[in-house]
Short mmCIF file of C-alpha atoms and ligand atoms in Angstrom, two decimals:
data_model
loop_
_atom_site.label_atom_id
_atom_site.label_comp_id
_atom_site.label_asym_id
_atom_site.label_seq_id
_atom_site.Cartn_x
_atom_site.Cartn_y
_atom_site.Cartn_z
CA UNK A 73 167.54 147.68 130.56
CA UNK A 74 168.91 150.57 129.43
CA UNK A 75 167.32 153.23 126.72
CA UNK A 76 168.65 156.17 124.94
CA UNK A 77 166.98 158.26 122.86
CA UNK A 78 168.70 160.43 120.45
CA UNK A 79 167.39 163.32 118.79
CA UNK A 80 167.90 166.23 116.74
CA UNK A 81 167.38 169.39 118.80
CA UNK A 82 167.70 171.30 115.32
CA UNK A 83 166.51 171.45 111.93
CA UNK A 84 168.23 168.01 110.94
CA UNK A 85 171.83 167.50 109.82
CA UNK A 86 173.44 167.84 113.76
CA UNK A 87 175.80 165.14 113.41
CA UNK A 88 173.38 162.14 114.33
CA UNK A 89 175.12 159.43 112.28
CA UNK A 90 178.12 160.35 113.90
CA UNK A 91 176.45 160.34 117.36
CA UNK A 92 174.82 156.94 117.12
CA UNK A 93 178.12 155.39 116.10
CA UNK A 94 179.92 156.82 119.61
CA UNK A 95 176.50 156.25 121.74
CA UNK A 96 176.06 152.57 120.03
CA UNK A 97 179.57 151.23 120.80
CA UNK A 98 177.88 148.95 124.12
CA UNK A 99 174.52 148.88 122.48
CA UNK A 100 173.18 145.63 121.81
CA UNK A 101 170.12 147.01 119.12
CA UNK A 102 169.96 151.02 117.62
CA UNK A 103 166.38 151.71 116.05
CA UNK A 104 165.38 153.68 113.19
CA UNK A 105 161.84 154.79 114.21
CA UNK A 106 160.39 157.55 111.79
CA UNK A 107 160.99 159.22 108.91
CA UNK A 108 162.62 157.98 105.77
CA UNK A 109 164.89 158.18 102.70
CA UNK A 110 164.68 162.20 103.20
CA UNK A 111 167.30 161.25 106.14
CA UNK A 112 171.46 160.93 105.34
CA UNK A 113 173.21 159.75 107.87
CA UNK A 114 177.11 159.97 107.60
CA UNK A 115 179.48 157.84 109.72
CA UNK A 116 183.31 157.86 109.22
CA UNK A 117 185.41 155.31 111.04
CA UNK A 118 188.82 155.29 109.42
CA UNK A 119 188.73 154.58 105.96
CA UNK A 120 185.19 153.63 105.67
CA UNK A 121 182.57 156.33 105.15
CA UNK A 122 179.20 155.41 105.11
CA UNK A 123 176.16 157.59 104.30
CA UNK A 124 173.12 155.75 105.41
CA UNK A 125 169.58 156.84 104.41
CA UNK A 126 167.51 153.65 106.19
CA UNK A 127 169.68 151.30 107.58
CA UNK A 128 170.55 152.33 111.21
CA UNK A 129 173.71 154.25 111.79
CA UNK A 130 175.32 151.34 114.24
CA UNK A 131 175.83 149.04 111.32
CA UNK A 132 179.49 149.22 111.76
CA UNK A 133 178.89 147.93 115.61
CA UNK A 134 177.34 144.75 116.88
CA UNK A 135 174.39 146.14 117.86
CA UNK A 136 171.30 144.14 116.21
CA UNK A 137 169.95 146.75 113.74
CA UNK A 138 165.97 147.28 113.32
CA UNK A 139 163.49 149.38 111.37
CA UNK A 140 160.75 150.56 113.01
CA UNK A 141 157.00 150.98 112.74
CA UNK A 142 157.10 154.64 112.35
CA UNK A 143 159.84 154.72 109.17
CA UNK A 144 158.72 154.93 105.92
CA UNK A 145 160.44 152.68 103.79
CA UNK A 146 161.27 152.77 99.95
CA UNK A 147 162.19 149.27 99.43
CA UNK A 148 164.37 150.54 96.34
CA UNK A 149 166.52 152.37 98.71
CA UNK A 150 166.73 149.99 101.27
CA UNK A 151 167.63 146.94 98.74
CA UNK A 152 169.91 149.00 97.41
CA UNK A 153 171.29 150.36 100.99
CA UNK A 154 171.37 146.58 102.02
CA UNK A 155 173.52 145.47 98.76
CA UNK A 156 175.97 148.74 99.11
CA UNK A 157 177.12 148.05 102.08
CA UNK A 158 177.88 143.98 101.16
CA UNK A 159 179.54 144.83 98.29
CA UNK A 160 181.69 146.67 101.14
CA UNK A 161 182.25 143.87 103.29
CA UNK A 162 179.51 144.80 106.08
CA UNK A 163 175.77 142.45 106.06
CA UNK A 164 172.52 143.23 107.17
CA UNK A 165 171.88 139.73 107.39
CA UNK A 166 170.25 140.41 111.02
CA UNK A 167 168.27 143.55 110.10
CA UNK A 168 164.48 143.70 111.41
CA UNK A 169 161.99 145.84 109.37
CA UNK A 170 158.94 146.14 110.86
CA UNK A 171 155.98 144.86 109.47
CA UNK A 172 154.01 147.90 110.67
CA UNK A 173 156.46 150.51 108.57
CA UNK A 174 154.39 152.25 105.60
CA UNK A 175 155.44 151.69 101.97
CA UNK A 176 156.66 154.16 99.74
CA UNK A 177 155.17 153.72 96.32
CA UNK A 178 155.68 155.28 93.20
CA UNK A 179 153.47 157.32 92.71
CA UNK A 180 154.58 159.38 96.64
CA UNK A 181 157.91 160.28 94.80
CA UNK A 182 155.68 161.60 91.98
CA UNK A 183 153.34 163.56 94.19
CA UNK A 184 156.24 164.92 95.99
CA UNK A 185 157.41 166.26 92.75
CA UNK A 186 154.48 167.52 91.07
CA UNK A 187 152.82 169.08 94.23
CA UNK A 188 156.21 171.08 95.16
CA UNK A 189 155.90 172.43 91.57
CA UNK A 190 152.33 173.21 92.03
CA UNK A 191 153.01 175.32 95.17
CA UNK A 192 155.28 177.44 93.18
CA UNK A 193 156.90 179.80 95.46
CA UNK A 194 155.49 178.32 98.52
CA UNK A 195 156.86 175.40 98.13
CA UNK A 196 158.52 173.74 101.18
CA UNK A 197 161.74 172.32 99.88
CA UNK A 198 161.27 168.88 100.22
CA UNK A 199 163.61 165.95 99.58
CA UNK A 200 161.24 164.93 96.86
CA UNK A 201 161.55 161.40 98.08
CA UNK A 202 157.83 161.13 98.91
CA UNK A 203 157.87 161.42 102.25
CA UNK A 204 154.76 163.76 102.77
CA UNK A 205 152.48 162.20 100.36
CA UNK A 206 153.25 158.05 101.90
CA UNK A 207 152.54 159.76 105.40
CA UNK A 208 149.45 161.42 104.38
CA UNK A 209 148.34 157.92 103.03
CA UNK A 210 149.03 156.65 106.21
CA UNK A 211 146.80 158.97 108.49
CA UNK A 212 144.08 158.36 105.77
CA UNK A 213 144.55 154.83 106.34
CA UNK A 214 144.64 153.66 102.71
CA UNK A 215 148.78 153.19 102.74
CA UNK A 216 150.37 150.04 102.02
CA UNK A 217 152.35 148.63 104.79
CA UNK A 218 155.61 146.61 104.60
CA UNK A 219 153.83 142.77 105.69
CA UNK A 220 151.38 144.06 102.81
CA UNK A 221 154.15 142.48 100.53
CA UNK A 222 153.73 139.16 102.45
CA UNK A 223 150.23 138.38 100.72
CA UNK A 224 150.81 140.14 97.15
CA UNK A 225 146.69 139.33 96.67
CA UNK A 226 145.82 141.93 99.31
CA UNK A 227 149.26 144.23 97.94
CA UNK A 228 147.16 144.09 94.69
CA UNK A 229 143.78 144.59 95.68
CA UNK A 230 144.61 147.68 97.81
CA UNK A 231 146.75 149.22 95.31
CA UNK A 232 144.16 149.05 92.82
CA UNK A 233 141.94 150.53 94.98
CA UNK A 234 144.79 153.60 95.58
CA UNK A 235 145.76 153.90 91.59
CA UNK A 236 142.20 154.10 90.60
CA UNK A 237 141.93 157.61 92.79
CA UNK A 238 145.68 158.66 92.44
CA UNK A 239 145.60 158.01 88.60
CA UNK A 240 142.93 160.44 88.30
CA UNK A 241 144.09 162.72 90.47
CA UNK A 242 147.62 163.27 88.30
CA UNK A 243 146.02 163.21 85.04
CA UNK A 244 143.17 165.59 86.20
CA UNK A 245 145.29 168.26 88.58
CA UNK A 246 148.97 167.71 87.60
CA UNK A 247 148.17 166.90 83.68
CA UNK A 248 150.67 163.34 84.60
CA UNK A 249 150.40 160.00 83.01
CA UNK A 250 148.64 157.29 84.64
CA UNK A 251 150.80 155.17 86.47
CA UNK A 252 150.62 151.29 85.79
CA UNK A 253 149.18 148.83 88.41
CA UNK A 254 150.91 145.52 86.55
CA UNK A 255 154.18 146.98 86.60
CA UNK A 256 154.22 148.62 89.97
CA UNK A 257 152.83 144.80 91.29
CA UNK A 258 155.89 143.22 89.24
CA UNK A 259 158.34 145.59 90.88
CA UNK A 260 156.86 144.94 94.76
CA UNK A 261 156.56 141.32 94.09
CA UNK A 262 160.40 141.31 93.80
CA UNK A 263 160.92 143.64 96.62
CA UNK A 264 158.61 140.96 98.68
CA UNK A 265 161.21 138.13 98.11
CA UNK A 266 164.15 139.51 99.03
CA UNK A 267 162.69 141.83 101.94
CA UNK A 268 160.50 138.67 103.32
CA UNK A 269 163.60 137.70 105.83
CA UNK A 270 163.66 141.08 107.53
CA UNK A 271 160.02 141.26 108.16
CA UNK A 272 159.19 140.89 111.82
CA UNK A 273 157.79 142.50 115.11
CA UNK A 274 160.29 144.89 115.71
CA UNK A 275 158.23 147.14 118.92
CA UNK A 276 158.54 143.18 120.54
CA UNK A 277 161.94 142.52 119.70
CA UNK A 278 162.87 145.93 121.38
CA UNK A 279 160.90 144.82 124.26
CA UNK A 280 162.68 141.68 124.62
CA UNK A 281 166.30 143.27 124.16
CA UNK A 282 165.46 145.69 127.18
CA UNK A 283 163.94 142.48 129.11
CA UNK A 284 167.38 140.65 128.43
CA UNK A 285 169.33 143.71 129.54
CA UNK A 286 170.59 145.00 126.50
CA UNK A 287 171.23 148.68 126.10
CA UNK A 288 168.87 149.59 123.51
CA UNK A 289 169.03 153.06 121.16
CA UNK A 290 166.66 154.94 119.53
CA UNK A 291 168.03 156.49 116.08
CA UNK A 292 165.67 159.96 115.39
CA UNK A 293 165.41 161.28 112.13
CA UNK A 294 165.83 164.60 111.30
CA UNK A 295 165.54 167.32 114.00
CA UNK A 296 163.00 169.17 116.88
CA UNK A 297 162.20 171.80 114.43
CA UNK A 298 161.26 170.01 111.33
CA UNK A 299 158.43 168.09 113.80
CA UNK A 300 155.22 168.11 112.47
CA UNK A 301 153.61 169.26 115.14
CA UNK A 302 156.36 170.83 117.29
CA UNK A 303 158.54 172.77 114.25
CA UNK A 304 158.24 175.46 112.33
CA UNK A 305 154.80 173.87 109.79
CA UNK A 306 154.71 173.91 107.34
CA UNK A 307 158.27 173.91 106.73
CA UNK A 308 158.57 170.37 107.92
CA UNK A 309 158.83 167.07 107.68
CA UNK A 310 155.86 164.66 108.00
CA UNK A 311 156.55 162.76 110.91
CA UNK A 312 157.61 163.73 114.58
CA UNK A 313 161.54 163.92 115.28
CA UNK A 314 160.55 164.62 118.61
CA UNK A 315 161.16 162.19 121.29
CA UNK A 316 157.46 161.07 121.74
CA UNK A 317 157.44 160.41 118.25
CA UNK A 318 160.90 157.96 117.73
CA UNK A 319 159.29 156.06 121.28
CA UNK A 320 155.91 155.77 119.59
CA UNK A 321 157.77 155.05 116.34
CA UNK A 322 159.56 152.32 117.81
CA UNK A 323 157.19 150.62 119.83
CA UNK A 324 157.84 151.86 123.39
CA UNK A 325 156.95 153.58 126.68
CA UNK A 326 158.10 156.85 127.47
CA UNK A 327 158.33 155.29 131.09
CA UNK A 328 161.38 152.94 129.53
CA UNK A 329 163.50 155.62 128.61
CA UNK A 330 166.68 156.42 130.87
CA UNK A 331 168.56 159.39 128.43
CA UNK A 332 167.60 161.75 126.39
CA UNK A 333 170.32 162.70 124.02
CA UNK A 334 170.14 165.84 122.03
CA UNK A 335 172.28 166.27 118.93
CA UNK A 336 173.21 169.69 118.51
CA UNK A 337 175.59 171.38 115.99
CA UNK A 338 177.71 173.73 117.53
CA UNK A 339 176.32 176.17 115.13
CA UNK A 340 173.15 176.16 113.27
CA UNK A 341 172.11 174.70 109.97
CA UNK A 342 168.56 173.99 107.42
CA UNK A 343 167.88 173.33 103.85
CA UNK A 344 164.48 173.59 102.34
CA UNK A 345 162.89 176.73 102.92
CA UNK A 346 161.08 178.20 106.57
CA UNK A 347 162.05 180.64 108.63
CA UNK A 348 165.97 181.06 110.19
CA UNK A 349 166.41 183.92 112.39
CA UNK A 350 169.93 183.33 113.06
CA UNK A 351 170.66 183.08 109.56
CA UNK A 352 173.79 184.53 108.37
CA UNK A 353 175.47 184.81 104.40
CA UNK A 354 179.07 185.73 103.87
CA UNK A 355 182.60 184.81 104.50
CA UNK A 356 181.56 183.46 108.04
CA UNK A 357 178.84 181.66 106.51
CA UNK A 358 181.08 180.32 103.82
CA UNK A 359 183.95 179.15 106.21
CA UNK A 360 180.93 177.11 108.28
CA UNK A 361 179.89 175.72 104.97
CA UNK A 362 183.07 174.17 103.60
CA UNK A 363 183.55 173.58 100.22
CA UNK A 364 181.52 171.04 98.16
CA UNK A 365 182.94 167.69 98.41
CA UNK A 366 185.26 167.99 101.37
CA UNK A 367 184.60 165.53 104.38
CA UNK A 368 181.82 166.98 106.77
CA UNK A 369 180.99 170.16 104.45
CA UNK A 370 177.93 171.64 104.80
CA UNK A 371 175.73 170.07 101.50
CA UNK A 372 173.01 167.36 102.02
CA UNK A 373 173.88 164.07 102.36
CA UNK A 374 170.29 162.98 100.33
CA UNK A 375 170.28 166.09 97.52
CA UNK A 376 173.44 167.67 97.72
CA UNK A 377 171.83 170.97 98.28
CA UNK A 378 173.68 173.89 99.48
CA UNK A 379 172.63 174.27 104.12
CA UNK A 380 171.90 177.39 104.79
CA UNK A 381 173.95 178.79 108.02
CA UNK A 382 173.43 180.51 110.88
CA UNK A 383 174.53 181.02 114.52
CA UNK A 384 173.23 178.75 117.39
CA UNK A 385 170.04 179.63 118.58
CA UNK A 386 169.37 179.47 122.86
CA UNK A 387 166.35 179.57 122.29
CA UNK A 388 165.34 176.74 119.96
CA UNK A 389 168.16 174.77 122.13
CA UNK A 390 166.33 175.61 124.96
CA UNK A 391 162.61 175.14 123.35
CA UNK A 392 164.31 171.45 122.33
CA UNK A 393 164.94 170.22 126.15
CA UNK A 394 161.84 170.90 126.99
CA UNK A 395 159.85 169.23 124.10
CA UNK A 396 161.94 166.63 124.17
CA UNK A 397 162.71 166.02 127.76
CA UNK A 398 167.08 166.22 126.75
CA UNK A 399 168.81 164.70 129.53
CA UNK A 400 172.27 165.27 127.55
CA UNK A 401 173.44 167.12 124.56
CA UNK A 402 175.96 165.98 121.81
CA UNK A 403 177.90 168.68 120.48
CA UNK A 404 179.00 168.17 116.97
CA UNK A 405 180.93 169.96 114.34
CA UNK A 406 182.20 171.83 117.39
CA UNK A 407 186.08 172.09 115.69
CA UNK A 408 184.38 174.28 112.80
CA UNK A 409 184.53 177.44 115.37
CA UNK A 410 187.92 177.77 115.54
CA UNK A 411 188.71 180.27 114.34
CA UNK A 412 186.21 182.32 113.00
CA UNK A 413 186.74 185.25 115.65
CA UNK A 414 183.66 186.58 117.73
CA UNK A 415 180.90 183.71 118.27
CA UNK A 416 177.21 184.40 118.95
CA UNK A 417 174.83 182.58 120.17
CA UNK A 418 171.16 183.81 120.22
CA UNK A 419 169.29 184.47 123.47
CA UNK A 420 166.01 185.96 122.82
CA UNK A 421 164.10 187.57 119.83
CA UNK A 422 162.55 190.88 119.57
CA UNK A 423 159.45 191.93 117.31
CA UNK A 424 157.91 195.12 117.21
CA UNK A 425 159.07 196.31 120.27
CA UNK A 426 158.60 192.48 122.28
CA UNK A 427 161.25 190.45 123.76
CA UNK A 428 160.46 186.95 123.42
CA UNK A 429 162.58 184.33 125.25
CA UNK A 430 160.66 181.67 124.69
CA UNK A 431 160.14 179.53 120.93
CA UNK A 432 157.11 182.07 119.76
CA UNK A 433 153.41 181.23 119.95
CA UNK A 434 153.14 182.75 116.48
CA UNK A 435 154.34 181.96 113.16
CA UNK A 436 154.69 185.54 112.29
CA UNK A 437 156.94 186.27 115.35
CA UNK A 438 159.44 183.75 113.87
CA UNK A 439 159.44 184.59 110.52
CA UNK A 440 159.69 188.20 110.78
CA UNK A 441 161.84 188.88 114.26
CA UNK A 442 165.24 189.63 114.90
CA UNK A 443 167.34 187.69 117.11
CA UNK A 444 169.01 189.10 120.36
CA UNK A 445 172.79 187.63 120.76
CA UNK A 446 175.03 187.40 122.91
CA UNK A 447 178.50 187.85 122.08
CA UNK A 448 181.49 185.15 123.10
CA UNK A 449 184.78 185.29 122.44
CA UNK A 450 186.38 183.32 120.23
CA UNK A 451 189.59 180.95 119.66
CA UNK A 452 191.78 180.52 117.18
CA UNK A 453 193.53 176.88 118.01
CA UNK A 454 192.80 174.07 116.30
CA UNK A 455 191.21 172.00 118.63
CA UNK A 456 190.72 168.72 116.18
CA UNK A 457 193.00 167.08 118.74
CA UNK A 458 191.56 167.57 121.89
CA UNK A 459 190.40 164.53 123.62
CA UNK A 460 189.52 165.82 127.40
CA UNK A 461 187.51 168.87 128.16
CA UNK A 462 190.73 170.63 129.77
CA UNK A 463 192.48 170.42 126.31
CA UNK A 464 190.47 173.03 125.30
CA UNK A 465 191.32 176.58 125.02
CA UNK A 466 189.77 178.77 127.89
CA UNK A 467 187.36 180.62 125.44
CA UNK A 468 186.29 177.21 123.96
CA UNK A 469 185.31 175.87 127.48
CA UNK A 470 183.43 178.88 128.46
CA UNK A 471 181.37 178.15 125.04
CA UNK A 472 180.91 174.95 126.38
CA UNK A 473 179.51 176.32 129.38
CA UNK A 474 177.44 178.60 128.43
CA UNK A 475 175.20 175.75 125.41
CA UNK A 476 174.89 173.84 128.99
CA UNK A 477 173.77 176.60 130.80
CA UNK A 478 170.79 177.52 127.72
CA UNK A 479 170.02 174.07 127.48
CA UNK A 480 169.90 173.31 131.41
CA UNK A 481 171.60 170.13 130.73
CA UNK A 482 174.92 168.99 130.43
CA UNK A 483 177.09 168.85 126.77
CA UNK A 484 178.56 165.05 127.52
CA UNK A 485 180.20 164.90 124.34
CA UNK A 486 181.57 167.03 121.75
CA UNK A 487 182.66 166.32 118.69
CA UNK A 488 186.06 167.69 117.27
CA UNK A 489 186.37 166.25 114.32
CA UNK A 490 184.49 163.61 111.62
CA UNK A 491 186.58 160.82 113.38
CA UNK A 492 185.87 158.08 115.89
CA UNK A 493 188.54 159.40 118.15
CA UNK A 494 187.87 163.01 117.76
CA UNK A 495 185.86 163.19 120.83
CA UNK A 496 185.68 164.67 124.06
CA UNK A 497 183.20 163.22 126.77
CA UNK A 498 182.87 165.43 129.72
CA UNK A 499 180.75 162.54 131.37
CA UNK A 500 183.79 161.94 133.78
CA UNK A 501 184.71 165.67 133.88
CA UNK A 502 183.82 167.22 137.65
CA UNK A 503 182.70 170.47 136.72
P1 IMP B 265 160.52 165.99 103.42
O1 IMP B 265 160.81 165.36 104.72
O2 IMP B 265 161.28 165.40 102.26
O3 IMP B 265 159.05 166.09 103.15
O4 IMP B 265 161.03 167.53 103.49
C1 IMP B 265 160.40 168.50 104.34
C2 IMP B 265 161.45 169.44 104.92
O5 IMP B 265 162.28 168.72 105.84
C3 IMP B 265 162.41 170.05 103.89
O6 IMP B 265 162.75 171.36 104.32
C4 IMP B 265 163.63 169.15 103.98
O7 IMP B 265 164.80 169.82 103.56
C5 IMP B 265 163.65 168.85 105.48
N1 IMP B 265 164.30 167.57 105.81
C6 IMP B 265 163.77 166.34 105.70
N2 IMP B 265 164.64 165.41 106.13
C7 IMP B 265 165.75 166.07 106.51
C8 IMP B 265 166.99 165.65 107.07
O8 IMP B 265 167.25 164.47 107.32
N3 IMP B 265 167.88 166.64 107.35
C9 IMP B 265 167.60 167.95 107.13
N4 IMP B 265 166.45 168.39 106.62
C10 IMP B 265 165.53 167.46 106.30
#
């Protein structure tokens, strides 16, 4: 009973779509377990290009697809997720939603908006997609759940009970007009009927998969550093990325879990705002980005935002296997160095004098140090057609070498290009 976990070691965006579809290919169910509609997942396989914001990035493979407790879902999105992808030949018609997954409502996408505008310039940068605000509902314990929609009496009594309170609250803090129960009740009540079909126990259908042998995987959300907990607060998101949090997400035991897979851009990305100490601006920067519009350039999938860029950081990488227990890494966007001459890779930070090696035990630290690199030398090949580690130029091995070395776990796959085929796995490569 196989089960992989896959995770973002970074600030989001590390190529997890892309590393579900290869890691999914035997896998008989992939699970989204947290987060929401603030995640874009992109998967390319030949002509089709999907960018998925709910639905779990193994749609194109057999693999039974589920959404788990932990998501929260904006049955808008996911309707419309669910009818995009008919209208382009490939059904959800087996998709599980958990019962247990939190609601998005209305007025979380308004309280996104307004309280980002209230926090002026401290605001965080969110997707807007009211992600923060349904999670805070849910640790208050007054959200609506998805089997909420399978008794529209209770839907109705509880969201009365939640307008009353978050009526007043936008009309008395954020000067916003009331939002209307009827209508809201109209709108779910058509969700309800066409969602009904999904709705089932998705942490015992997991259970059952394993039981029957099946090679479960665990889709995470966004990435180690934007964990609630864990990242860089409060320039994150409002769930946990982190491995705990997709098993407790989904339903599982950490004792269940055979792999620990780490996505990890071979360079390092974030949108929103929070601290970057590897950040860097300019031509480099540019090159990294792409151009808008181009397949794989560097703009968000869900907002089209500009990513900032920056150098891979050691010690986040290394901060990442340890909170998230990484058994492997997948190296994507790794064809994107070639290239662009001298690479760096950060080791350590210094501030005022300190050398810190380690993810540092306060906020200041990161926000105000400066990172410590460590120069490699580059390449200049194009290397979109390698397909075994020793088609690699020298310099791009020893790159190779050296994230495994930081990370104290193997890179099994890297990622040469948006492609199915552009892949390298070093899993059969004697080192
Ligand atoms: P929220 O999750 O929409 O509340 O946004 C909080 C922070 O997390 C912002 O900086 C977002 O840009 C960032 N974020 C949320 N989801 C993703 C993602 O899937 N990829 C990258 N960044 C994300």
């Amino acid at each position: 009973m196989p089960l992989t976990v896959l995770v973002g070691t970074q600030w989001g965006d590390e190529g997890k779509g892309r590393a579900v579809d290869v890691l999914s290919a035997d896998a008989g169910m992939v699970v989204r377990c947290q987060g929401g509609t603030n995640a874009g997942h992109t998967v390319i396989a030949g002509e089709t290009i999907l960018k998925l914001r709910l639905i779990p990035s193994s749609i194109l493979r057999p693999a039974v697809p589920v959404i788990g407790d932990g998501v929260v879902i904006d049955p808008e999105v996911l309707l419309g997720e669910i009818d995009a992808l008919s209208a382009q030949g490939i059904h959800c018609d087996r998709l599980l939603v958990s019962g247990n997954a939190h609601l998005i409502m209305p007025y979380h996408r308004v309280f996104d908006r307004v309280i980002e505008r209230h926090l002026g310039r401290a605001q965080l940068g969110t997707t807007r997609k009211g992600i923060g605000p349904a999670y805070a509902d849910k640790a208050a314990r007054i959200g609506l759940r998805v089997q909420d929609l399978l008794d529209m009496k209770i839907f109705g009594q509880k969201l009365e009970v939640n307008l009353k309170e978050k009526n007043a609250v936008l009309a008395k803090v954020y000067n916003q007009l009331p939002l209307d129960a009827k209508k809201i009740i109209a709108e779910y009540e058509g969700y309800a009927e066409r969602l009904a079909p999904y709705i089932a126990d998705t942490s015992l259908a997991i259970s059952r998969a394993l039981q029957g042998g099946l090679h479960v995987l665990l889709e995470g959300a966004q990435g180690t550093l934007l964990d609630i907990d864990h990242g860089t607060y409060p320039f994150v998101t409002s769930s946990q990325p982190i491995a705990a949090g997709i098993l407790a997400g989904a339903g599982v035991g950490p004792c269940a879990v055979d792999r620990v897979v780490g996505a990890t851009k071979a360079h390092c990305t974030r949108v929103g705002t929070g601290p970057f100490p590897t950040e860097i601006e300019g031509d480099i920067a540019d090159r990294l980005r792409g151009v808008r519009g181009e397949l794989g350039a560097e703009f968000g999938t869900v907002t089209g935002r500009q990513r900032r860029m920056g150098w891979l950081d050691g010690v986040l990488l290394r901060y990442a296997t340890r909170l998230n227990s990484l058994s492997d890494v997948f190296l994507s966007k790794f064809d994107k160095l070639s290239g662009v001459g001298q690479l760096k890779i950060a080791t350590a930070y210094r501030y005022e004098g300190e050398v810190y090696d380690e993810f540092p035990p306060h906020q200041t630290i990161f926000h105000k140090c400066e990172p410590i690199y460590e120069e490699l030398e580059g390449w200049e090949e194009d290397i979109s057609g390698a397909r075994a580690f020793a088609d690699l130029p020298a310099a791009a091995q020893r790159y190779v070498r050296r994230v495994e070395e930081i990370a104290d776990v193997p890179v099994t796959w890297i990622s040469v290009g948006p492609e199915r085929e552009q892949l390298v796995s070093t899993a059969t490569v004697s080192v």
